[in-house]
Coordinates of C-alpha atoms in Angstrom, one line a residue:
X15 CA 37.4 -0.7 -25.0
X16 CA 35.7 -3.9 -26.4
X17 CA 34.9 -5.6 -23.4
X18 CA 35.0 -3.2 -20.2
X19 CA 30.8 -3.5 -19.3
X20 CA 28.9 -6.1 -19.2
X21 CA 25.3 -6.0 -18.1
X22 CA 22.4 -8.6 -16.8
X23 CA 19.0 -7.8 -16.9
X24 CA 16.2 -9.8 -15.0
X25 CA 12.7 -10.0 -13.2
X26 CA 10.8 -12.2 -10.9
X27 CA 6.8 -12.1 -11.0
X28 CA 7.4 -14.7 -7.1
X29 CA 5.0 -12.5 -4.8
X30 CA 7.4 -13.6 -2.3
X31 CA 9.4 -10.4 -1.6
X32 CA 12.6 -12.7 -0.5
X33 CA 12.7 -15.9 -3.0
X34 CA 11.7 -13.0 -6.2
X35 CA 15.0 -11.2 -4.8
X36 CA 16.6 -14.8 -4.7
X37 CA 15.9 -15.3 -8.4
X38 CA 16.9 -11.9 -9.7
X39 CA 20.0 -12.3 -7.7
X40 CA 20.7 -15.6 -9.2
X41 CA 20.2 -14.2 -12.6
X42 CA 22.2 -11.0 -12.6
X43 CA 25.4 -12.0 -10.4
X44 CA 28.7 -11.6 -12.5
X45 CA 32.5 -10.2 -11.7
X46 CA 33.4 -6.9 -10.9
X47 CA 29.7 -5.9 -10.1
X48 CA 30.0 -1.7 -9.9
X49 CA 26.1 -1.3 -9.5
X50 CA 22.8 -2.7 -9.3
X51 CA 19.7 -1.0 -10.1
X52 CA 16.0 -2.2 -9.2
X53 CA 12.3 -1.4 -9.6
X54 CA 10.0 -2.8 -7.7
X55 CA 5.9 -2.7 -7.2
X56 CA 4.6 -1.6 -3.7
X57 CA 2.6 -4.8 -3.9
X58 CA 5.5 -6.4 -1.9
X59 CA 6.4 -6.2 1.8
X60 CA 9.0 -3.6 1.3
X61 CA 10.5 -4.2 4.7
X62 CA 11.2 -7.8 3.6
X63 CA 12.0 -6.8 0.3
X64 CA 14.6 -4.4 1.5
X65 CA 16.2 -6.9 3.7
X66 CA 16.6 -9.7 1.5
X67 CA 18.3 -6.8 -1.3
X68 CA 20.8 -5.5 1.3
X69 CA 21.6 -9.0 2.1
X70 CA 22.0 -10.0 -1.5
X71 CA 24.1 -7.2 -3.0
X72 CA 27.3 -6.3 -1.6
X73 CA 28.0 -3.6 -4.5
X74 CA 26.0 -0.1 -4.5
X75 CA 22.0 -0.6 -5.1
X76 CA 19.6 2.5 -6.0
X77 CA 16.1 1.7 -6.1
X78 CA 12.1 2.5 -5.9
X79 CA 8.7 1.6 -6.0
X80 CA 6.8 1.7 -9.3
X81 CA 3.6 2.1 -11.0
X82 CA 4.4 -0.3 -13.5
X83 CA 8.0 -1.9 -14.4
X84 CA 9.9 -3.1 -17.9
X85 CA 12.8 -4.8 -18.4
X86 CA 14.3 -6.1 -21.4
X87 CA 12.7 -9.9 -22.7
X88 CA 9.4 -9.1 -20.9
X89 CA 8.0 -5.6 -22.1
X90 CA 5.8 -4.0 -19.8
X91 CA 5.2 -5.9 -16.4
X92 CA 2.6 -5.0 -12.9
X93 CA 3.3 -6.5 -9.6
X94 CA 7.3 -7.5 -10.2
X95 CA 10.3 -6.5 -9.4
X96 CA 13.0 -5.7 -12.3
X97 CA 16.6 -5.5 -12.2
X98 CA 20.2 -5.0 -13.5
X99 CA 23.4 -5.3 -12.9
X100 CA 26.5 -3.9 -14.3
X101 CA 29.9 -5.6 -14.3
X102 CA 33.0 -3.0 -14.9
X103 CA 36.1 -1.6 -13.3
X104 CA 35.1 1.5 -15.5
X105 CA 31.9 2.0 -13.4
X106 CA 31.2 3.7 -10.1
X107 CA 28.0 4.7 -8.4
X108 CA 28.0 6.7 -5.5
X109 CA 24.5 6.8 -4.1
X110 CA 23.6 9.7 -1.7
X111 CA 19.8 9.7 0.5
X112 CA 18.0 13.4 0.5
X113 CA 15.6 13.3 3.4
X114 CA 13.3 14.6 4.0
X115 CA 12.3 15.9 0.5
X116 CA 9.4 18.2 1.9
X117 CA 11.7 20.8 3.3
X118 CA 14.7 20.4 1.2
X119 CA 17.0 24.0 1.0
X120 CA 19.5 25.1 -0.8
X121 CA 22.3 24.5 1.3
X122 CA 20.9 20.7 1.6
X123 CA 21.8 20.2 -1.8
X124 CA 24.9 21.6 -1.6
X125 CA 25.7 19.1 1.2
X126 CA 24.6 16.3 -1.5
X127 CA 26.5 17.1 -4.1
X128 CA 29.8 18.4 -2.0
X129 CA 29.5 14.2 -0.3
X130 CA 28.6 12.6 -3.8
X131 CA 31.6 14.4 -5.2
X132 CA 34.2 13.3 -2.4
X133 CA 33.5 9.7 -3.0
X134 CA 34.1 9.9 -6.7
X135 CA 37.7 9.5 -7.8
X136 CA 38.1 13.2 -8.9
X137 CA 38.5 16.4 -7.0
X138 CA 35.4 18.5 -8.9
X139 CA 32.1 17.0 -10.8
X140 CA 33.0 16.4 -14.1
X141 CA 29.9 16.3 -16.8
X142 CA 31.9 14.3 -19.4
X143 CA 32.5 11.5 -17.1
X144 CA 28.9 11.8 -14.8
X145 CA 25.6 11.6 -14.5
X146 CA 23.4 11.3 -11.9
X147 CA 20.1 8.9 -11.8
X148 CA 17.1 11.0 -9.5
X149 CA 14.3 8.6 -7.8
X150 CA 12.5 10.6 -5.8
X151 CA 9.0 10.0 -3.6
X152 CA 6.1 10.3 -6.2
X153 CA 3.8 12.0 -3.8
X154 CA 5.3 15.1 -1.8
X155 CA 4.4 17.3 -4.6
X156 CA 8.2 19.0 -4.3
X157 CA 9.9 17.1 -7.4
X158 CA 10.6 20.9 -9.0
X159 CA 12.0 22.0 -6.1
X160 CA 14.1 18.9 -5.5
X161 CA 15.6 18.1 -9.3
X162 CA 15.9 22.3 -9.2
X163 CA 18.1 22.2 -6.1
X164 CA 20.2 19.5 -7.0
X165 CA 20.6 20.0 -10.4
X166 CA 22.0 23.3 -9.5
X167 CA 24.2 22.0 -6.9
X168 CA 25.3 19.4 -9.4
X169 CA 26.4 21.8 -11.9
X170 CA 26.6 20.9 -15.0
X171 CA 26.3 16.9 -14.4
X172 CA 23.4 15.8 -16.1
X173 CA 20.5 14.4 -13.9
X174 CA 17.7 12.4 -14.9
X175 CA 15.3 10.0 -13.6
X176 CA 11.6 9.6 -12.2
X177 CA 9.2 9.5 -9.3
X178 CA 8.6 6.5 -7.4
X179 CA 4.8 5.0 -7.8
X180 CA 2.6 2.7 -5.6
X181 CA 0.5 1.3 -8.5
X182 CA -1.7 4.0 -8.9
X183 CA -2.8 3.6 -5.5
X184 CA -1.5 7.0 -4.3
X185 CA -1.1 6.1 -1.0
X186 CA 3.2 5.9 0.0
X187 CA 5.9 5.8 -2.6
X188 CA 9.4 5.1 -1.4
X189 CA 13.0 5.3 -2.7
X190 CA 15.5 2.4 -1.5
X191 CA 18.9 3.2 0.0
X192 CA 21.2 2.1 2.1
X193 CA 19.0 -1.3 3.4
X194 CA 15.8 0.4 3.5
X195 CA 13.0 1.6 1.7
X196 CA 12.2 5.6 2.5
X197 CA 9.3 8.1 2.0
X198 CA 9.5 11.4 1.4
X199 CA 13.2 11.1 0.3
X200 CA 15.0 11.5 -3.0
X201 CA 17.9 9.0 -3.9
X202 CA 20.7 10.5 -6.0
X203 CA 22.6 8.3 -7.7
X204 CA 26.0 9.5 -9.4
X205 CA 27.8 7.8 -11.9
X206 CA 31.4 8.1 -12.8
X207 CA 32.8 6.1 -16.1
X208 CA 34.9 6.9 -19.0
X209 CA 32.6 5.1 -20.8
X210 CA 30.1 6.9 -23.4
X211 CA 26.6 7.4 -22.2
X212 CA 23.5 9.9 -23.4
X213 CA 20.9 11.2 -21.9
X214 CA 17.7 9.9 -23.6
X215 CA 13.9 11.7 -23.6
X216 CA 11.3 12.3 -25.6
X217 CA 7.3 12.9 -25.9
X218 CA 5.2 12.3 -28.8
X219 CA 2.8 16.0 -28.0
X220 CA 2.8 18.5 -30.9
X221 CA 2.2 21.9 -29.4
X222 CA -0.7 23.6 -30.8
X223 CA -1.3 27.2 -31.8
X224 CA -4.0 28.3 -29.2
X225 CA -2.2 29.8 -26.3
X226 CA -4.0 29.9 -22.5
X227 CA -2.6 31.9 -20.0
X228 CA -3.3 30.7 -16.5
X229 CA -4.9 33.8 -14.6
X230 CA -5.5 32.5 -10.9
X231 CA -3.5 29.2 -9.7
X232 CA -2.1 27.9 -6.2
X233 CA 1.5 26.7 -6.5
X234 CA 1.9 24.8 -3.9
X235 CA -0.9 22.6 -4.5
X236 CA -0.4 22.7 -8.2
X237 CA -3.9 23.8 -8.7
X238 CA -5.5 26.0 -11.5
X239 CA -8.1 28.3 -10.7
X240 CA -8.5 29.6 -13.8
X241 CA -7.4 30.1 -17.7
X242 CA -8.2 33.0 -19.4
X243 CA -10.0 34.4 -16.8
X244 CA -12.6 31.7 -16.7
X245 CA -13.1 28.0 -15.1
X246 CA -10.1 26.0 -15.5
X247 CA -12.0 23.0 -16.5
X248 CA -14.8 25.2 -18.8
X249 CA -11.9 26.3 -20.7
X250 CA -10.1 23.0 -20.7
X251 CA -13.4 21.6 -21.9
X252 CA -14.7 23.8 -24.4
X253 CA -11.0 23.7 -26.2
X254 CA -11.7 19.4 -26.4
X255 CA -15.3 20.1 -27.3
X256 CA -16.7 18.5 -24.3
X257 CA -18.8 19.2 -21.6
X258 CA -17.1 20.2 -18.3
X259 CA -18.8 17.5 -16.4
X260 CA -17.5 14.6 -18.6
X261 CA -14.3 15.5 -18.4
X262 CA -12.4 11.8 -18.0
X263 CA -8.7 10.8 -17.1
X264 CA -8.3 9.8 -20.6
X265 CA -9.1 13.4 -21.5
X266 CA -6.1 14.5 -19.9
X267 CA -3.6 11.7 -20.7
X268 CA -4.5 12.2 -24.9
X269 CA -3.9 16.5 -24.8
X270 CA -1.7 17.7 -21.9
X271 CA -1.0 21.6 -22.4
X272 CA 2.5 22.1 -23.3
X273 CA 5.0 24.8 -22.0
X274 CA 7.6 26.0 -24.1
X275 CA 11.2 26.8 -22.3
X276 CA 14.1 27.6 -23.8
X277 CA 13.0 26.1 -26.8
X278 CA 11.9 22.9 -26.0
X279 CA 8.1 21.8 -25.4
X280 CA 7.8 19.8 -22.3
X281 CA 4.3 18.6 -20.6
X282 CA 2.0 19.3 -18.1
X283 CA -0.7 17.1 -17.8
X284 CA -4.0 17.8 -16.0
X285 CA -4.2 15.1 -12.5
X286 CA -7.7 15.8 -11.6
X287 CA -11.0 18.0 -11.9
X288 CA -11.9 19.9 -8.4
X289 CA -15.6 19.9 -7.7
X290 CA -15.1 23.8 -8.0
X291 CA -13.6 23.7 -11.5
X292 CA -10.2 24.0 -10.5
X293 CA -7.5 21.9 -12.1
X294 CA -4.8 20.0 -10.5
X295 CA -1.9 19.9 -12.5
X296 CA 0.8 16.9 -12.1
X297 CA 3.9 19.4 -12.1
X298 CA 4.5 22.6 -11.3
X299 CA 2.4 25.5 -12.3
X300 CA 2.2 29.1 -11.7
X301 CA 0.0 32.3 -12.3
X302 CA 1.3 34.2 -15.8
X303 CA 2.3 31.1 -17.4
X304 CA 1.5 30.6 -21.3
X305 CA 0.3 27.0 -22.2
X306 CA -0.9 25.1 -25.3
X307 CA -2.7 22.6 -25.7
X308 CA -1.0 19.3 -26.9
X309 CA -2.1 16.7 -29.6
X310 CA 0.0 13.3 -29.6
X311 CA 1.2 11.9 -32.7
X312 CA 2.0 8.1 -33.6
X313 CA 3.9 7.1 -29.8
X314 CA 5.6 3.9 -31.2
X315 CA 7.5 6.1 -34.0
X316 CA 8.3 9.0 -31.9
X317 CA 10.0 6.6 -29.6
X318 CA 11.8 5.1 -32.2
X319 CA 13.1 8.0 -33.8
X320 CA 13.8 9.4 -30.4
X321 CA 15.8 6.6 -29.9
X322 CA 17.7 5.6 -32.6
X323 CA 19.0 9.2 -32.4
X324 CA 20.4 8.9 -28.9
X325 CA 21.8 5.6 -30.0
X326 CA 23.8 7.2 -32.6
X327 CA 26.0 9.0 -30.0
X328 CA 26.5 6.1 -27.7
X329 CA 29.1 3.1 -29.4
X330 CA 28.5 -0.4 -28.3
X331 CA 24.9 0.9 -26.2
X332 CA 24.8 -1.5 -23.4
X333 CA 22.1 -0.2 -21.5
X334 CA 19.2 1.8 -20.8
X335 CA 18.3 3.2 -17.7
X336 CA 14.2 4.3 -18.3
X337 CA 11.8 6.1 -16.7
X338 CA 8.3 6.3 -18.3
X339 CA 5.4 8.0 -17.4
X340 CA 2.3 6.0 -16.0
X341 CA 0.2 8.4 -18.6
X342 CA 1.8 7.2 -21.6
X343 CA 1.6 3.2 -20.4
X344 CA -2.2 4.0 -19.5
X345 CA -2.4 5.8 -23.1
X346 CA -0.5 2.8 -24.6
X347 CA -2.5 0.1 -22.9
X348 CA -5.8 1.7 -24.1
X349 CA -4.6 2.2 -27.9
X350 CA -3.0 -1.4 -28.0
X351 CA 0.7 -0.2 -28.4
X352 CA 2.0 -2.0 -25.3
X353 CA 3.5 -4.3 -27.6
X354 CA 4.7 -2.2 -30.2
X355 CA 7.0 -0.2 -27.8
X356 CA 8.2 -2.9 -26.3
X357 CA 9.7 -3.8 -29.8
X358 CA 11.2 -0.9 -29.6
X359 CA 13.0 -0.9 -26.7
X360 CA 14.1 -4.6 -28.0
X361 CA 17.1 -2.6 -29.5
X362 CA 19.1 -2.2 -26.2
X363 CA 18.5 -4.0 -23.0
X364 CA 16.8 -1.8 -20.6
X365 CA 15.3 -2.1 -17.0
X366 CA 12.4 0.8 -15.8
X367 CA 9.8 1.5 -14.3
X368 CA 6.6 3.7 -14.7
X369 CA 6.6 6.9 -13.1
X370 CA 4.5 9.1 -11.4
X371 CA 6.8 12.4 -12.9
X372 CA 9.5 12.7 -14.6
X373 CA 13.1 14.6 -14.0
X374 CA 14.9 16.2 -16.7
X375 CA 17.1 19.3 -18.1
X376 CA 16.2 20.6 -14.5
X377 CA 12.5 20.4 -14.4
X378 CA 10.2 18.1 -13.1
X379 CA 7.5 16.5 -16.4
X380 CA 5.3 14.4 -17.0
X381 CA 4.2 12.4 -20.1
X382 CA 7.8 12.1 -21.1
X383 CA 10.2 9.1 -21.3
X384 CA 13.6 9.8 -19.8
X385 CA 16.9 7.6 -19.1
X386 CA 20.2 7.4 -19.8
X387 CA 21.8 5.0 -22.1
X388 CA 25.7 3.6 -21.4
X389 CA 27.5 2.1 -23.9
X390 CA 31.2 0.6 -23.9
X391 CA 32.5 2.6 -26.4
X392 CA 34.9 1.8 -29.4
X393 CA 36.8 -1.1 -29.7
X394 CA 40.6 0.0 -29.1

C-alpha cells in the first residue's frame, strides 16, 4: 500500500486570522485531500478565522481552540494556529456537530452516531476500519457525560480526543464545524480507512500505596468536600507535607490522585482550592470513590516508551493526531523538558494542541496524552 497517504503538516505564528489561514493553506494543499485538521489559539478573531478556513478548504475540516498548539518542525507553540492535511482515496472523515453539550441525552447520541454511520461507506460502524477524533468545549464541565454517551452509541469504534482551551484564560472554548466556530458543542469526527491506525496514550504517574476515599463531594460541580472524613485540602496537604494554605497549582500538576478502573490508572488532578477547603477536581468525581495519590516519573522517557510501543503496531506511521494536557506542558515548561519531548515526538509528524481534558477508553482525564496515530501500512 506504499503510497496511498500522504500528509502535510504546517503553522502560521501571522496574528492575522485570514493571511495565517492563507499560509497554512499554501503549505498543506496536495491531491486527493480527504481531511484537514486544525488547532487554533483563541487569541484570534474566531469569526474571521472561521471564514477564511471554510473558504479555504473544500474537503472535511474538524477543529478547536487551544491552550497551547504543536506541530511537527516547531515543538511546542502559544498564539498560532497548527494544521494538517491528509491526501488519500483510503481516507474519509465524516464530521458530525453535538450541540448543545450541557443537556446532551442518550438518545442525542444515538442520533450522532446513527448520521455519522450513514455517511460512511458501510451499512454498521466497523472498529477495524474507524475511529472517531472528540473536540469538545473545555468549559461545560459535561466531558464524562459527553465521551460516555457517545462512546456508547459508537459501540465499539474507538474515540479519542481533547477539550478545547482558550489559553488558560477560562473564559469560552469553541469547537469548529461546518464554517463556524461553536461553544458549548462537541465535534465528532469519524474516520473510515483500511489503512492501519492505533490509538496512542499515556501518563508518566505511578500510583501510590496510600488509598483516600472521598467521603462528601458534589458531582456536578466536581467538588470535594472531604477525604477521609476531613478537609479535602488538609488531607491533600498533610499527604504532600505542606500547609493547607500554601497549597499552589504546581502542587497539583506534580501529584494528581489516581483512580484505578478496570486495571488501568488514569488521573484526576486537583483544579483549584475553595476558600472552604473544598477541592475542585478537573474530571469527574463522586462520593465512595478510592483514590491515590500519584508521583510522576521521568516524562520524556515515559513518552517515548509510550510511543515507540504504539508505533510498533502501526507500519509506515504517517501521522499523529495529539492531544496533550495543558498540566503536563505547564509541568514540562517549569522542569525544562519542553525541548526534550518535542524530540520525541520528532519520530512521526504530528499536529496538537493542549488540552483542557482529555477523552479516552470512555472517560474523560486529565494529565494524559491521547491521539491516534495512521500509518499507510505494508508495502504490497
Amino acid at each position: 500500500m506504499s503510497g496511498t497517504m500522504h500528509v502535510k503538516t504546517a503553522f502560521s505564528a501571522n496574528p492575522d486570522p485570514v493571511l495565517a489561514v492563507a499560509e497554512i493553506a499554501q503549505a498543506i494543499d496536495q491531491p486527493d485531500m480527504a481531511a484537514v485538521l486544525f488547532f487554533a489559539s483563541s487569541r484570534y478573531d474566531l469569526g474571521r478565522l472561521a471564514q477564511a478556513v471554510d473558504e479555504a478548504f473544500a474537503c472535511p475540516v474538524a477543529g478547536c481552540t487551544t491552550a497551547g498548539e504543536f506541530v511537527t518542525g516547531a515543538g511546542y507553540l502559544s498564539g498560532t494556529i497548527v494544521a494538517a492535511s491528509i491526501g488519500s482515496r483510503h481516507v474519509a472523515m465524516h464530521t458530525h456537530l453535538v450541540s448543545p453539550v450541557s443537556t446532551l441525552g442518550s438518545t442525542d447520541a444515538v442520533m450522532a452516531a446513527m448520521e455519522l454511520q450513514a455517511g460512511t461507506s458501510q451499512n454498521f460502524l466497523d472498529p477495524e476500519r474507524m475511529f472517531a477524533l472528540l473536540l469538545v468545549d473545555g468549559l461545560t464541565a459535561r466531558e464524562e457525560r459527553v465521551i460516555a454517551l457517545l462512546q456508547g452509541a459508537l459501540g465499539d469504534v474507538p474515540v479519542v480526543g481533547g477539550s478545547a482551551g482558550d489559553d488558560m484564560q477560562f473564559r469560552q472554548t469553541a469547537v469548529y464545524h461546518g464554517g463556524d466556530f461553536h461553544p458549548d458543542a462537541a465535534l465528532v469526527a469519524l474516520f473510515e480507512t483500511d489503512l492501519p491506525f492505533a490509538i496512542f496514550q499515556t501518563h508518566h504517574f505511578i500510583r501510590s500505596d496510600r488509598s483516600f476515599v472521598i467521603t462528601a463531594a458534589d458531582p456536578a460541580t466536581r467538588t470535594v468536600f472531604s477525604i477521609d472524613g476531613l478537609s479535602a485540602a488538609q488531607v491533600y496537604a498533610d499527604a504532600l507535607g505542606v500547609a493547607a494554605q500554601a497549597l499552589e497549582d504546581w502542587h497539583f500538576t506534580l501529584h494528581p490522585f489516581i483512580l484505578r478502573l478496570g486495571g488501568q490508572n488514569y488521573v484526576r488532578t486537583v483544579g483549584r482550592v475553595n476558600a472552604d477547603g473544598s477541592l475542585v477536581f478537573m474530571s469527574p468525581i463522586d462520593q465512595g470513590l478510592v483514590l491515590h495519590m500519584g508521583t510522576g516519573r521521568d516524562m520524556v522517557y515515559d513518552l517515548d516508551e509510550s510511543l515507540h510501543r504504539a508505533l510498533a503496531g502501526v507500519p509506515r506511521p504517517k501521522l499523529l493526531i495529539g492531544c496533550e494536557c495543558v498540566h503536563r506542558r505547564l509541568e514540562a515548561e517549569r522542569c525544562g523538558l519542553t525541548e526534550a519531548l518535542s524530540a520525541v515526538l520528532r519520530e512521526v509528524p504530528h499536529v496538537g494542541f493542549h488540552t483542557y481534558g482529555e477523552q479516552v477508553d470512555g472517560l474523560h482525564v486529565n494529565q494524559t496524552f491521547t491521539g491516534v496515530i495512521l500509518g499507510e501500512g505494508t508495502d504490497t
